[in-house]
């Protein structure tokens, strides 16, 4: 065993480890300390784990529905059988009418959402970064979120009549507050050290917003966008349902409205199902992947 | 070494602080953080500031970095924009290691090819070759702090491209790391400092660390912060180094004890 005091003769060498020693030690430490990713499940198993539970739940729902229908507890015109509804649904698909309804409603919702995004983004930035703006209209913007946008329909009809403008107005009033609030929450959650780092690197106000604030706020912004989409879609349905007129074309809301006028329950249920499918579909196809990529890149989510 | 600074202009002072005062608040609630600090740092010099909590070490760094303005007094920098390294790594979690390191270069408008070349050099300087495409959350604490070091170096070197001296301000950069990692990173920092010739102002509350790293150790008193004493510790080894640590630690205890009496 080497005696410790021997090394004091050669203090220079022991005190400052040689470059090669440090090199090796640092490499070893990196290998030991770096977080390891857990074992990956196979692709097929991940997909089945994601798909099977919701499919099972849907099947169970239809089975219960069929069983309740079979007891004839409610009259047929109030509770039709699953197969009657499916026939109406399939009829729409076969005649191609369903695409007309979907196109009319979805393109309105998308246009409304994009306009809402364009208004809400600068509004959110102002609310988050300018104290006076936040003090003045912050409570109003948060409050608007709890006001059902269907409450705007009568006012919009009086202002703009039964036109597309009325519908977009209602969609905007539904979506803008959600998106703006999401962006504000995202910016509020940024650790203060990050903009400081930008400042010491010489970033001006604009460069700081572009390179640091906006990317750092992205998770909150995306959550706001997701909620904003849901609000656009449901506001649109409320508007179409109430402000229904021939000039406005046939959207899903009108289809539902017609079903009610005709006292046709299978048609009403089909309308509800279509609205649900679009809402869930856009969420799964557009927002879920965006959110996954954003959160994974930041290590905020175990995939 | 390619990362080394281009021939700097000869000036004998990189940073000069003259009668620097900083007061927070006004009236009866005013807190004097810094009270007449005089200090000069030579180009390429490694200066450690030591003091107990509340001695205004961080305030002093913020003033030099331009994050805050002094109440009175004068700061003269002959260097380029100082690079700052904080106790937290403060890396952007959404950027890869490579994009984090090149961020100061992007902000300065450096072209893509030149940025990539610089990042390669810096990554090998801090021994992180091959991690350029990883994200901060995939790295250990020590690796993250080395990425932060590389980013500060990128910032310092970018500024010194026009022949000015480089300056790095480090605010307890290793204090959140475990003892083994800290020991290795101190050796790394010394190597990188020698390779690049940048001046360093290093804030710490660890006297041993200050003596090991610095050429000069400056002791600050707390509330108000003043320069109490300074020691030349350049090249000390063995028993001389231990003696210096003892002397400075004793003085630090003396300064702290004076607060108990007050």
Coordinates of C-alpha atoms in Angstrom, one line a residue:
Chain A
X1 CA 0.0 0.0 0.0
X2 CA 1.5 3.3 -1.0
X3 CA 2.2 5.8 1.8
X4 CA 0.3 9.0 1.5
X5 CA 3.2 11.2 2.5
X6 CA 5.3 9.8 -0.4
X7 CA 3.2 11.8 -2.8
X8 CA 3.8 15.0 -1.1
X9 CA 7.3 14.9 -2.6
X10 CA 5.6 15.2 -6.0
X11 CA 2.9 17.6 -5.1
X12 CA 2.7 19.3 -8.5
X13 CA 1.8 16.0 -10.2
X14 CA -0.8 14.8 -7.6
X15 CA -2.5 18.2 -7.0
X16 CA -3.1 18.8 -10.7
X17 CA -4.0 15.5 -12.3
X18 CA -2.6 15.1 -15.8
X19 CA -4.8 16.0 -18.7
X20 CA -5.1 12.3 -19.7
X21 CA -6.3 11.4 -16.2
X22 CA -8.9 14.1 -16.2
X23 CA -10.0 13.1 -19.6
X24 CA -10.5 9.5 -18.6
X25 CA -12.2 10.4 -15.4
X26 CA -14.6 12.8 -17.1
X27 CA -15.5 10.2 -19.7
X28 CA -16.2 7.7 -17.0
X29 CA -18.3 10.1 -15.0
X30 CA -20.3 11.0 -18.1
X31 CA -21.0 7.4 -18.8
X32 CA -22.1 6.8 -15.2
X33 CA -24.1 10.0 -14.7
X34 CA -26.0 10.5 -17.9
X35 CA -29.7 9.6 -17.6
X36 CA -30.5 6.3 -19.3
X37 CA -33.7 5.8 -21.3
X38 CA -35.8 3.0 -20.1
X39 CA -36.5 -0.2 -22.1
X40 CA -38.5 0.4 -25.2
X41 CA -41.6 -1.7 -25.8
X42 CA -42.2 -3.0 -29.3
X43 CA -44.1 -0.9 -31.8
X44 CA -47.0 -3.4 -32.1
X45 CA -47.4 -3.6 -28.3
X46 CA -47.4 0.2 -28.0
X47 CA -50.1 0.6 -30.7
X48 CA -52.3 -2.1 -29.2
X49 CA -51.9 -0.6 -25.7
X50 CA -53.0 2.7 -27.1
X51 CA -55.9 1.5 -29.2
X52 CA -57.4 -1.5 -27.4
X53 CA -58.9 0.3 -24.3
X54 CA -60.9 3.0 -26.3
X55 CA -62.1 0.4 -28.8
X56 CA -63.2 -1.9 -26.0
X57 CA -65.0 1.0 -24.3
X58 CA -66.8 1.9 -27.6
X59 CA -67.9 -1.7 -28.1
X60 CA -69.2 -1.9 -24.5
X61 CA -71.1 1.3 -25.0
X62 CA -72.9 -0.1 -28.1
X63 CA -73.7 -3.3 -26.3
X64 CA -75.3 -1.5 -23.4
X65 CA -77.2 0.7 -25.9
X66 CA -78.5 -2.3 -27.8
X67 CA -79.5 -4.0 -24.5
X68 CA -81.4 -0.9 -23.3
X69 CA -83.1 -0.6 -26.7
X70 CA -84.1 -4.3 -26.5
X71 CA -86.0 -3.8 -23.2
X72 CA -88.2 -1.2 -25.1
X73 CA -87.9 1.0 -22.1
X74 CA -88.2 4.1 -24.3
X75 CA -90.3 4.5 -27.4
X76 CA -88.5 3.9 -30.7
X77 CA -88.7 7.6 -31.8
X78 CA -86.8 8.5 -28.6
X79 CA -84.2 5.8 -28.5
X80 CA -83.6 4.1 -31.9
X81 CA -81.4 1.0 -32.1
X82 CA -77.7 1.2 -32.9
X83 CA -78.3 -0.4 -36.3
X84 CA -81.0 2.2 -37.3
X85 CA -78.5 5.0 -36.5
X86 CA -75.8 3.2 -38.4
X87 CA -78.1 2.9 -41.4
X88 CA -78.7 6.7 -41.4
X89 CA -75.0 7.3 -41.0
X90 CA -74.1 4.9 -43.8
X91 CA -76.7 6.4 -46.0
X92 CA -75.0 9.8 -45.6
X93 CA -71.6 8.4 -46.5
X94 CA -72.9 6.4 -49.5
X95 CA -74.7 9.4 -51.0
X96 CA -71.6 11.6 -50.3
X97 CA -73.7 14.1 -48.4
X98 CA -71.6 13.6 -45.3
X99 CA -68.6 15.3 -47.1
X100 CA -70.6 18.3 -47.9
X101 CA -71.6 18.8 -44.2
X102 CA -68.1 18.1 -43.0
X103 CA -66.5 20.4 -45.5
X104 CA -68.9 23.3 -44.7
X105 CA -68.4 23.0 -41.0
X106 CA -64.7 22.1 -40.8
X107 CA -63.5 24.7 -43.3
X108 CA -65.4 27.4 -41.3
X109 CA -63.9 26.1 -38.0
X110 CA -60.4 26.1 -39.5
X111 CA -60.7 29.6 -41.0
X112 CA -62.1 30.9 -37.7
X113 CA -59.4 29.2 -35.7
X114 CA -56.6 30.6 -37.9
X115 CA -58.0 34.1 -37.6
X116 CA -58.4 33.6 -33.8
X117 CA -54.7 32.5 -33.7
X118 CA -53.7 35.7 -35.5
X119 CA -55.6 37.9 -33.1
X120 CA -54.8 35.9 -29.9
X121 CA -51.0 35.7 -30.4
X122 CA -50.2 39.4 -30.3
X123 CA -52.9 39.9 -27.6
X124 CA -51.3 37.2 -25.4
X125 CA -47.8 38.7 -25.9
X126 CA -49.1 42.1 -24.9
X127 CA -51.0 40.7 -21.9
X128 CA -48.0 38.7 -20.7
X129 CA -45.3 41.4 -21.1
X130 CA -47.1 44.8 -20.6
X131 CA -48.2 45.3 -17.0
X132 CA -50.7 48.0 -17.9
X133 CA -52.4 45.9 -20.5
X134 CA -52.7 43.0 -18.1
X135 CA -54.1 45.1 -15.3
X136 CA -56.6 46.7 -17.7
X137 CA -58.0 43.8 -19.7
X138 CA -56.5 40.7 -18.1
X139 CA -59.5 39.9 -15.9
X140 CA -61.8 40.6 -18.9
X141 CA -60.0 38.1 -21.1
X142 CA -60.0 35.4 -18.4
X143 CA -63.7 36.1 -17.7
X144 CA -64.6 35.8 -21.3
X145 CA -63.5 32.2 -21.2
X146 CA -66.3 31.3 -18.8
X147 CA -68.9 33.1 -20.9
X148 CA -70.5 30.4 -23.2
X149 CA -69.9 31.8 -26.7
X150 CA -73.5 30.8 -27.6
X151 CA -74.5 33.8 -25.6
X152 CA -73.0 36.0 -28.4
X153 CA -75.3 34.5 -31.1
X154 CA -78.3 36.8 -30.6
X155 CA -76.0 39.9 -30.6
X156 CA -74.1 38.7 -33.6
X157 CA -77.4 38.0 -35.5
X158 CA -78.7 41.5 -34.7
X159 CA -75.4 43.1 -35.9
X160 CA -74.6 41.0 -39.0
X161 CA -77.8 39.1 -39.8
X162 CA -77.8 35.5 -40.8
X163 CA -74.4 35.6 -42.6
X164 CA -71.0 33.9 -42.4
X165 CA -69.7 37.0 -40.5
X166 CA -72.1 36.1 -37.6
X167 CA -70.7 32.6 -37.5
X168 CA -67.0 33.8 -37.5
X169 CA -67.8 36.4 -34.9
X170 CA -69.1 33.8 -32.5
X171 CA -66.2 31.4 -33.2
X172 CA -63.6 34.2 -32.6
X173 CA -65.2 35.2 -29.3
X174 CA -65.0 31.6 -28.2
X175 CA -61.4 30.8 -29.3
X176 CA -59.4 34.0 -28.8
X177 CA -59.6 34.2 -25.0
X178 CA -58.5 30.5 -24.7
X179 CA -55.5 30.9 -27.0
X180 CA -54.4 34.2 -25.4
X181 CA -54.7 32.8 -21.9
X182 CA -52.7 29.7 -22.9
X183 CA -49.9 31.9 -24.3
X184 CA -49.9 34.1 -21.1
X185 CA -49.7 31.0 -18.9
X186 CA -46.9 29.7 -21.1
X187 CA -44.9 32.9 -20.8
X188 CA -45.5 33.2 -17.0
X189 CA -44.0 29.8 -16.5
X190 CA -40.7 30.6 -18.2
X191 CA -37.8 30.5 -15.7
X192 CA -36.6 34.1 -15.4
X193 CA -33.0 33.0 -15.9
X194 CA -33.6 32.2 -19.6
X195 CA -34.5 35.8 -20.7
X196 CA -31.5 37.0 -18.6
X197 CA -29.2 34.6 -20.5
X198 CA -30.6 36.0 -23.7
X199 CA -29.8 39.6 -22.5
X200 CA -26.2 38.8 -21.5
X201 CA -25.7 37.3 -24.9
X202 CA -26.8 40.6 -26.4
X203 CA -30.3 39.8 -27.6
X204 CA -32.6 42.8 -28.0
X205 CA -36.3 42.8 -27.2
X206 CA -37.3 41.3 -30.5
X207 CA -34.5 38.7 -30.7
X208 CA -35.4 37.7 -27.1
X209 CA -39.0 37.2 -28.0
X210 CA -38.1 35.2 -31.2
X211 CA -35.3 33.0 -29.8
X212 CA -36.3 32.7 -26.1
X213 CA -39.7 33.7 -25.0
X214 CA -41.8 32.1 -27.8
X215 CA -40.0 28.8 -27.9
X216 CA -39.9 28.6 -24.1
X217 CA -43.7 29.4 -23.9
X218 CA -44.5 26.8 -26.6
X219 CA -45.9 24.1 -24.3
X220 CA -48.4 26.5 -22.8
X221 CA -49.2 28.1 -26.1
X222 CA -50.0 24.7 -27.6
X223 CA -52.2 23.8 -24.7
X224 CA -54.0 27.1 -25.3
X225 CA -54.3 26.3 -29.0
X226 CA -55.8 22.9 -28.3
X227 CA -58.4 24.4 -26.0
X228 CA -58.9 27.2 -28.5
X229 CA -59.7 24.6 -31.2
X230 CA -62.2 22.9 -28.9
X231 CA -63.8 26.3 -28.2
X232 CA -63.9 27.2 -32.0
X233 CA -65.6 23.9 -32.8
X234 CA -68.2 24.0 -30.2
X235 CA -68.9 27.7 -30.8
X236 CA -69.3 27.0 -34.5
X237 CA -71.8 24.2 -33.7
X238 CA -73.8 26.5 -31.4
X239 CA -73.8 29.2 -34.1
X240 CA -74.9 26.8 -36.9
X241 CA -77.5 25.3 -34.7
X242 CA -79.1 28.6 -33.7
X243 CA -78.4 30.8 -36.7
X244 CA -79.6 28.2 -39.2
X245 CA -80.8 29.5 -42.6
X246 CA -80.6 28.3 -46.2
X247 CA -78.1 31.1 -47.2
X248 CA -75.6 29.7 -44.7
X249 CA -75.3 26.3 -46.5
X250 CA -75.5 22.9 -44.9
X251 CA -73.1 22.3 -42.1
X252 CA -73.3 19.8 -39.3
X253 CA -75.2 22.3 -37.1
X254 CA -77.9 22.7 -39.7
X255 CA -78.1 18.9 -40.1
X256 CA -78.7 18.6 -36.4
X257 CA -81.2 21.4 -36.5
X258 CA -83.0 19.7 -39.4
X259 CA -83.1 16.5 -37.4
X260 CA -84.7 18.3 -34.5
X261 CA -87.3 19.9 -36.8
X262 CA -88.2 16.6 -38.4
X263 CA -88.3 14.9 -35.0
X264 CA -85.9 12.3 -36.4
X265 CA -83.9 10.8 -33.5
X266 CA -81.5 8.7 -35.7
X267 CA -80.6 11.8 -37.6
X268 CA -79.9 13.8 -34.4
X269 CA -77.7 11.0 -33.0
X270 CA -75.8 10.8 -36.3
X271 CA -75.2 14.6 -36.1
X272 CA -73.9 14.4 -32.6
X273 CA -71.6 11.5 -33.6
X274 CA -70.2 13.4 -36.5
X275 CA -69.5 16.4 -34.4
X276 CA -67.7 14.2 -31.9
X277 CA -65.7 12.4 -34.5
X278 CA -64.4 15.7 -36.0
X279 CA -63.5 17.1 -32.6
X280 CA -61.7 14.0 -31.5
X281 CA -60.2 13.4 -34.9
X282 CA -58.5 16.9 -35.2
X283 CA -57.3 16.6 -31.6
X284 CA -55.7 13.2 -32.4
X285 CA -54.4 14.0 -35.9
X286 CA -53.1 17.6 -35.3
X287 CA -52.6 18.5 -31.7
X288 CA -51.6 15.2 -30.0
X289 CA -48.5 14.7 -32.3
X290 CA -47.6 18.4 -32.0
X291 CA -47.8 18.2 -28.3
X292 CA -45.8 14.9 -28.1
X293 CA -43.0 16.3 -30.2
X294 CA -42.8 19.5 -28.2
X295 CA -42.8 17.8 -24.8
X296 CA -40.5 15.0 -25.8
X297 CA -37.9 17.6 -27.1
X298 CA -38.0 19.2 -23.7
X299 CA -37.8 16.0 -21.7
X300 CA -41.2 16.9 -20.1
X301 CA -42.8 13.6 -20.9
X302 CA -42.0 9.9 -20.6
X303 CA -42.8 8.4 -24.0
Chain B
X1 CA -5.2 26.1 -30.6
X2 CA -7.9 27.2 -33.0
X3 CA -10.2 28.4 -30.2
X4 CA -7.5 30.6 -28.8
X5 CA -8.2 34.3 -29.1
X6 CA -6.8 36.3 -31.9
X7 CA -3.9 38.6 -31.0
X8 CA -5.5 40.9 -28.5
X9 CA -4.6 44.6 -28.3
X10 CA -2.2 45.3 -25.5
X11 CA -3.9 47.0 -22.6
X12 CA -3.0 46.3 -19.0
X13 CA -6.5 46.4 -17.6
X14 CA -9.5 44.3 -18.8
X15 CA -12.0 45.5 -16.2
X16 CA -11.7 48.5 -13.8
X17 CA -14.2 49.2 -11.1
X18 CA -13.8 52.6 -9.5
X19 CA -15.6 53.5 -6.3
X20 CA -18.6 51.4 -7.2
X21 CA -21.7 51.8 -5.1
X22 CA -25.0 49.9 -5.3
X23 CA -28.0 50.6 -3.1
X24 CA -31.3 48.7 -3.4
X25 CA -34.4 50.5 -2.3
X26 CA -34.7 54.0 -0.9
X27 CA -35.1 55.8 2.4
X28 CA -35.1 53.7 5.5
X29 CA -35.5 50.4 3.7
X30 CA -32.4 51.1 1.6
X31 CA -29.9 48.2 1.6
X32 CA -26.3 49.1 0.7
X33 CA -25.1 46.1 -1.3
X34 CA -21.8 47.5 -2.5
X35 CA -19.9 50.3 -0.8
X36 CA -17.0 51.7 -2.7
X37 CA -15.5 48.7 -4.6
X38 CA -12.2 49.4 -6.3
X39 CA -10.9 46.5 -8.4
X40 CA -8.9 46.0 -11.6
X41 CA -8.6 42.8 -13.5
X42 CA -5.8 42.3 -16.0
X43 CA -6.4 40.7 -19.4
X44 CA -6.2 36.9 -19.1
X45 CA -6.2 37.1 -15.3
X46 CA -8.2 34.6 -13.2
X47 CA -9.7 36.5 -10.2
X48 CA -11.8 34.8 -7.5
X49 CA -14.2 36.8 -5.4
X50 CA -14.9 35.2 -2.0
X51 CA -17.3 36.2 0.7
X52 CA -20.2 35.0 2.8
X53 CA -23.8 35.3 1.7
X54 CA -25.0 38.8 1.2
X55 CA -21.7 40.3 0.3
X56 CA -22.9 41.4 -3.0
X57 CA -20.8 39.0 -5.1
X58 CA -23.7 38.3 -7.5
X59 CA -24.6 42.0 -7.6
X60 CA -21.1 42.8 -8.6
X61 CA -21.2 40.3 -11.4
X62 CA -24.5 41.7 -12.6
X63 CA -23.1 45.2 -12.7
X64 CA -20.1 44.1 -14.8
X65 CA -22.4 42.1 -17.1
X66 CA -24.6 45.2 -17.5
X67 CA -27.7 43.4 -16.1
X68 CA -28.0 46.2 -13.5
X69 CA -26.8 49.8 -13.2
X70 CA -24.5 51.0 -10.4
X71 CA -25.9 53.7 -8.1
X72 CA -22.6 55.5 -8.4
X73 CA -19.1 54.8 -9.5
X74 CA -17.7 53.7 -12.8
X75 CA -17.1 50.4 -14.6
X76 CA -14.6 50.5 -17.4
X77 CA -14.4 47.5 -19.7
X78 CA -11.8 47.2 -22.4
X79 CA -13.0 43.8 -23.3
X80 CA -15.8 42.6 -25.5
X81 CA -19.3 41.9 -24.1
X82 CA -18.6 39.7 -21.1
X83 CA -19.9 36.1 -21.2
X84 CA -21.8 35.0 -18.1
X85 CA -22.1 31.5 -16.6
X86 CA -24.6 31.0 -13.8
X87 CA -25.1 28.5 -11.0
X88 CA -27.9 26.9 -13.0
X89 CA -26.9 25.7 -16.4
X90 CA -29.7 27.9 -17.9
X91 CA -29.6 25.9 -21.2
X92 CA -32.6 26.3 -23.5
X93 CA -34.4 22.9 -22.9
X94 CA -35.9 22.9 -26.5
X95 CA -32.5 23.3 -28.2
X96 CA -29.9 20.5 -28.8
X97 CA -26.5 20.9 -27.3
X98 CA -25.2 22.2 -30.6
X99 CA -27.9 24.8 -31.0
X100 CA -27.5 25.9 -27.4
X101 CA -23.8 26.5 -27.8
X102 CA -24.2 28.4 -31.1
X103 CA -27.0 30.6 -29.8
X104 CA -24.7 33.5 -28.9
X105 CA -23.2 33.2 -32.4
X106 CA -26.7 33.2 -34.0
X107 CA -27.7 36.2 -32.1
X108 CA -24.5 37.9 -33.4
X109 CA -25.4 37.0 -36.9
X110 CA -22.6 34.5 -37.6
X111 CA -23.2 32.3 -40.7
X112 CA -24.2 28.7 -40.5
X113 CA -20.9 27.0 -41.6
X114 CA -18.8 29.1 -39.3
X115 CA -21.1 28.4 -36.4
X116 CA -20.9 24.7 -37.0
X117 CA -17.1 24.8 -37.1
X118 CA -16.9 26.8 -33.9
X119 CA -19.3 24.4 -32.1
X120 CA -17.2 21.4 -33.1
X121 CA -14.1 23.1 -31.6
X122 CA -15.9 24.0 -28.4
X123 CA -17.4 20.6 -28.0
X124 CA -14.0 19.0 -28.2
X125 CA -12.6 21.6 -25.8
X126 CA -15.0 20.6 -23.1
X127 CA -14.7 16.9 -24.1
X128 CA -18.3 16.5 -25.2
X129 CA -17.6 15.3 -28.8
X130 CA -20.6 13.4 -30.2
X131 CA -23.2 14.9 -27.9
X132 CA -24.1 17.8 -30.2
X133 CA -27.4 16.4 -31.2
X134 CA -28.6 15.5 -27.6
X135 CA -30.9 17.7 -25.6
X136 CA -30.0 19.0 -22.1
X137 CA -32.4 16.6 -20.3
X138 CA -30.4 13.7 -21.8
X139 CA -27.2 14.8 -20.1
X140 CA -25.9 14.6 -16.5
X141 CA -25.5 17.7 -14.4
X142 CA -21.7 17.9 -15.0
X143 CA -22.2 17.5 -18.8
X144 CA -24.9 20.3 -18.8
X145 CA -22.6 22.6 -16.9
X146 CA -19.8 21.9 -19.5
X147 CA -22.3 22.7 -22.3
X148 CA -23.0 26.0 -20.4
X149 CA -19.2 26.6 -20.3
X150 CA -18.9 26.0 -24.0
X151 CA -21.8 28.4 -24.6
X152 CA -20.1 31.1 -22.5
X153 CA -16.9 30.5 -24.4
X154 CA -18.7 30.9 -27.7
X155 CA -20.1 34.2 -26.4
X156 CA -16.7 35.4 -25.1
X157 CA -14.8 34.3 -28.3
X158 CA -17.4 35.8 -30.6
X159 CA -16.9 39.2 -28.9
X160 CA -13.1 39.0 -29.1
X161 CA -13.1 38.4 -32.8
X162 CA -12.4 42.1 -33.4
X163 CA -9.2 41.9 -31.3
X164 CA -10.6 42.8 -27.9
X165 CA -9.9 40.8 -24.8
X166 CA -12.4 38.2 -23.7
X167 CA -14.0 38.2 -20.2
X168 CA -16.0 35.5 -18.5
X169 CA -18.0 36.1 -15.4
X170 CA -18.8 33.0 -13.4
X171 CA -21.3 33.0 -10.6
X172 CA -20.7 29.9 -8.5
X173 CA -20.9 27.7 -11.6
X174 CA -20.0 24.4 -9.8
X175 CA -21.7 24.8 -6.5
X176 CA -24.8 22.7 -7.4
X177 CA -22.7 19.8 -8.5
X178 CA -21.6 16.8 -6.5
X179 CA -18.0 16.8 -5.1
X180 CA -16.5 14.4 -7.6
X181 CA -17.9 16.2 -10.6
X182 CA -16.9 19.6 -9.1
X183 CA -13.3 18.5 -8.7
X184 CA -13.1 17.3 -12.3
X185 CA -14.7 20.4 -13.7
X186 CA -12.4 22.7 -11.8
X187 CA -9.5 20.9 -13.5
X188 CA -11.4 21.3 -16.8
X189 CA -11.9 25.0 -16.3
X190 CA -8.2 25.6 -15.6
X191 CA -7.3 23.8 -18.8
X192 CA -9.9 25.7 -20.8
X193 CA -8.8 29.0 -19.3
X194 CA -5.1 28.3 -20.2
X195 CA -6.1 27.3 -23.7
X196 CA -8.2 30.4 -24.4
X197 CA -6.5 33.1 -22.4
X198 CA -9.7 34.8 -21.4
X199 CA -9.9 36.8 -18.2
X200 CA -12.2 35.2 -15.6
X201 CA -14.0 36.7 -12.6
X202 CA -15.1 33.8 -10.6
X203 CA -17.5 34.1 -7.7
X204 CA -17.6 31.4 -5.0
X205 CA -18.1 31.0 -1.3
X206 CA -15.6 28.1 -1.2
X207 CA -12.1 29.3 -0.2
X208 CA -10.5 26.1 -1.3
X209 CA -12.0 26.4 -4.7
X210 CA -10.9 30.0 -5.0
X211 CA -7.3 29.2 -4.1
X212 CA -7.1 26.3 -6.4
X213 CA -8.5 28.1 -9.4
X214 CA -7.6 31.7 -9.0
X215 CA -4.4 33.7 -9.5
X216 CA -5.7 36.3 -7.1
X217 CA -8.3 35.9 -4.4
X218 CA -10.4 39.0 -3.3
X219 CA -12.3 38.8 -0.1
X220 CA -15.4 40.9 0.2
X221 CA -17.2 41.8 3.4
X222 CA -21.0 41.5 3.8
X223 CA -23.6 44.3 4.0
X224 CA -22.1 46.6 2.9
X225 CA -19.9 44.8 0.4
X226 CA -16.3 46.1 0.5
X227 CA -13.0 44.7 -0.5
X228 CA -11.4 43.5 2.8
X229 CA -8.2 42.0 1.5
X230 CA -6.7 40.3 -1.5
X231 CA -4.0 37.6 -1.9
X232 CA -1.8 36.6 -4.8
X233 CA -2.2 32.8 -4.9
X234 CA -0.8 32.2 -8.4
X235 CA 1.1 28.9 -8.7
X236 CA 0.8 27.9 -5.0
X237 CA 1.0 24.2 -4.4
X238 CA 1.3 21.8 -1.5
X239 CA 1.8 23.3 1.9
X240 CA 1.8 26.9 0.5
X241 CA -1.6 26.3 -1.0
X242 CA -2.9 24.9 2.3
X243 CA -1.5 27.8 4.2
X244 CA -3.2 30.3 1.9
X245 CA -6.5 28.5 2.3
X246 CA -6.1 28.7 6.1
X247 CA -5.1 32.4 6.1
X248 CA -8.1 33.4 3.9
X249 CA -10.5 31.2 5.7
X250 CA -9.4 32.7 9.0
X251 CA -9.9 36.2 7.6
X252 CA -13.3 35.2 6.3
X253 CA -14.3 33.9 9.7
X254 CA -13.2 37.2 11.3
X255 CA -15.3 39.2 8.8
X256 CA -18.4 37.0 9.5
X257 CA -17.9 37.1 13.3
X258 CA -18.0 40.9 13.2
X259 CA -21.6 40.6 12.1
X260 CA -22.6 38.6 15.1
X261 CA -21.5 41.4 17.4
X262 CA -23.3 44.1 15.5

